[in-house]
Amino acid sequence: MRRYSIFTLARNALTGHRDWPRAWRSPEPRSRYRVVIVGGGGHGLATAYYLAKEHGIRDLAVLEKRWLGGGNTGRNTTIIRSNYLHDESAALYDHALRLWAGLSRELNFNVMYSDRGVMMLAHNPHDVQIFKRHIHANRLNGIDNEWLTPAEAKAYCPPLSIDRTARYPVAGAALQRRGGVARHDAVAWGYARAADSLGVDIIQNCEVTAIRREGDRVTGIETTRGSIAVEKLGIVVAGHSSILAEMAGFRLPIESYPLQALVSEPVKPIFPCVVMSNTVHAYISQSDKGDLVIGAGTDQYVSYSQRGGIQVIEHTLEAIVELFPIFSRMRMMRQWAGIVDVTPDRSPIIGRTPVRGLYINCGWGTGGFKATPGSGHLFAWTIARDEPHPVNAPFDLDRFASGRLIDEAAAAAVAH
Amino acid sequence: MLRIPCPFCGPRAEIEFRCGGEAHIRRPADPDALSDAEWADYLFMRGNPKGVHFERWFHAHGCQRWFNLARDTVGDRILAVYAMGAEPPAGLRREAEVRGDD
């Protein structure tokens, strides 16, 4: 890998930026790999990177049905935070947050992680109580999260309206200062480039059509670009997890819903942080490009359509305009949906499956982007050692039989 | 937004309805006889098919009645509406089985 630096930038500027090398190869799939990762989104590429870097597994390929980061990695609102209620979740998401801090340097790729703070608004006594409970639980887990009065919230985010006559007035806010945003495409590209440089084959336009088993062990896969024999198979395909699990002969506690987001026309810097409100259902930040990035809710029914209903974004925009009257005349430019894999307890599944040699990382639902580095790091450990890392051990598939659920429904930003 | 053909009221906008999730999940007749895995399968595991999906809908802001609906989850096209307690139309059931759904 040719390193990116100020010197290579200057050198390439002299030649009109015509001589940059490709960031990763585009190899033909081989007929056998020790490990294959299905899914070339952020989580899958991160898994491949850490497998190669920390576990020395280089006989490794990532298969992507379409293009890298074209699924939920490229469709989310890029919010990063770790102020989850339960100890298991706090450990999981903070593991990722600590990796975010050094990620650009680690990958030699600017992922534009910006810890501008994530502020979650409370609108009623119940919100105030639950957020304060979160803050206390977070403090016990060593995770920063602090309470702001309405005036302090307004000082942190000046466009916010704290008008007491609003339909849902702001009663206060919980602020995680280490939270923020990152550039979603750059995360996929950075991991892809770094993994490729360690010898990982990244194969796009390659869809898995069948999973081969001998007894209870996985032996290979059929793809649109031929058969591949594998020793171990990792599935990281978000909304399509149930489809892949069915190919392998087991069921998942997952339903897939379209989750919508939209962006406005670009404007000059106006919005300094991330603001979320579970109660009125809105979340918003401003990208470095200048557009407001707005997250809406899921549809109420299972779907793979990647569209979403218009009433869902109407609902969110009503809330945005009430919280930020300054944006009432902004024009929205684009709207889309990603298919999110929602579990009954709104916590992910990272671990082994009933099929030996087959591992799954799914169920991140409406909030997986924030966990990308941690998810890949832990999943790589799980695949390489055939046992979970202590951080992801509670997030196994067996918890749905044992009843030891990790209920984060209240922490999820999106109303389900 | 879907336009849902309520069998009692006719076509109405989706905002009048509440989706009740996957249909035809039967509560086990003898829960005590179930293993933990079988109980988990009943409580939590779902078909989540990419194709024909049989689901329950409730006309909350209309007749207040439940019914079953078959929908293609790829394009959200509604394929059939049928009564609670009834089996799905045979043709659609075969299509779901061929794809390995349900």
Short mmCIF file of C-alpha atoms in Angstrom, two decimals, chain A residues 26-31 63-66 202-209 221-228:
data_model
loop_
_atom_site.label_atom_id
_atom_site.label_comp_id
_atom_site.label_asym_id
_atom_site.label_seq_id
_atom_site.Cartn_x
_atom_site.Cartn_y
_atom_site.Cartn_z
CA SER A 26 -10.17 -6.27 -7.91
CA PRO A 27 -9.14 -9.94 -8.03
CA GLU A 28 -11.02 -12.92 -9.46
CA PRO A 29 -12.38 -15.16 -6.70
CA ARG A 30 -10.26 -18.25 -6.00
CA SER A 31 -11.87 -21.68 -5.59
CA LEU A 63 -17.68 -11.01 -1.03
CA GLU A 64 -20.03 -8.14 -1.81
CA LYS A 65 -23.22 -8.58 -3.80
CA ARG A 66 -23.04 -5.10 -5.30
CA ILE A 202 -12.15 -7.92 -1.99
CA ILE A 203 -14.62 -9.21 -4.57
CA GLN A 204 -17.54 -7.03 -5.62
CA ASN A 205 -20.56 -7.96 -7.75
CA CYS A 206 -20.45 -11.44 -6.26
CA GLU A 207 -23.67 -12.66 -4.66
CA VAL A 208 -23.89 -15.78 -2.53
CA THR A 209 -26.65 -18.06 -3.85
CA ILE A 221 -20.62 -21.48 -0.89
CA GLU A 222 -22.08 -21.06 -4.35
CA THR A 223 -21.83 -17.58 -5.77
CA THR A 224 -22.71 -15.79 -8.98
CA ARG A 225 -18.98 -16.01 -9.75
CA GLY A 226 -18.48 -19.70 -9.03
CA SER A 227 -18.10 -22.14 -6.15
CA ILE A 228 -15.78 -21.40 -3.26
#
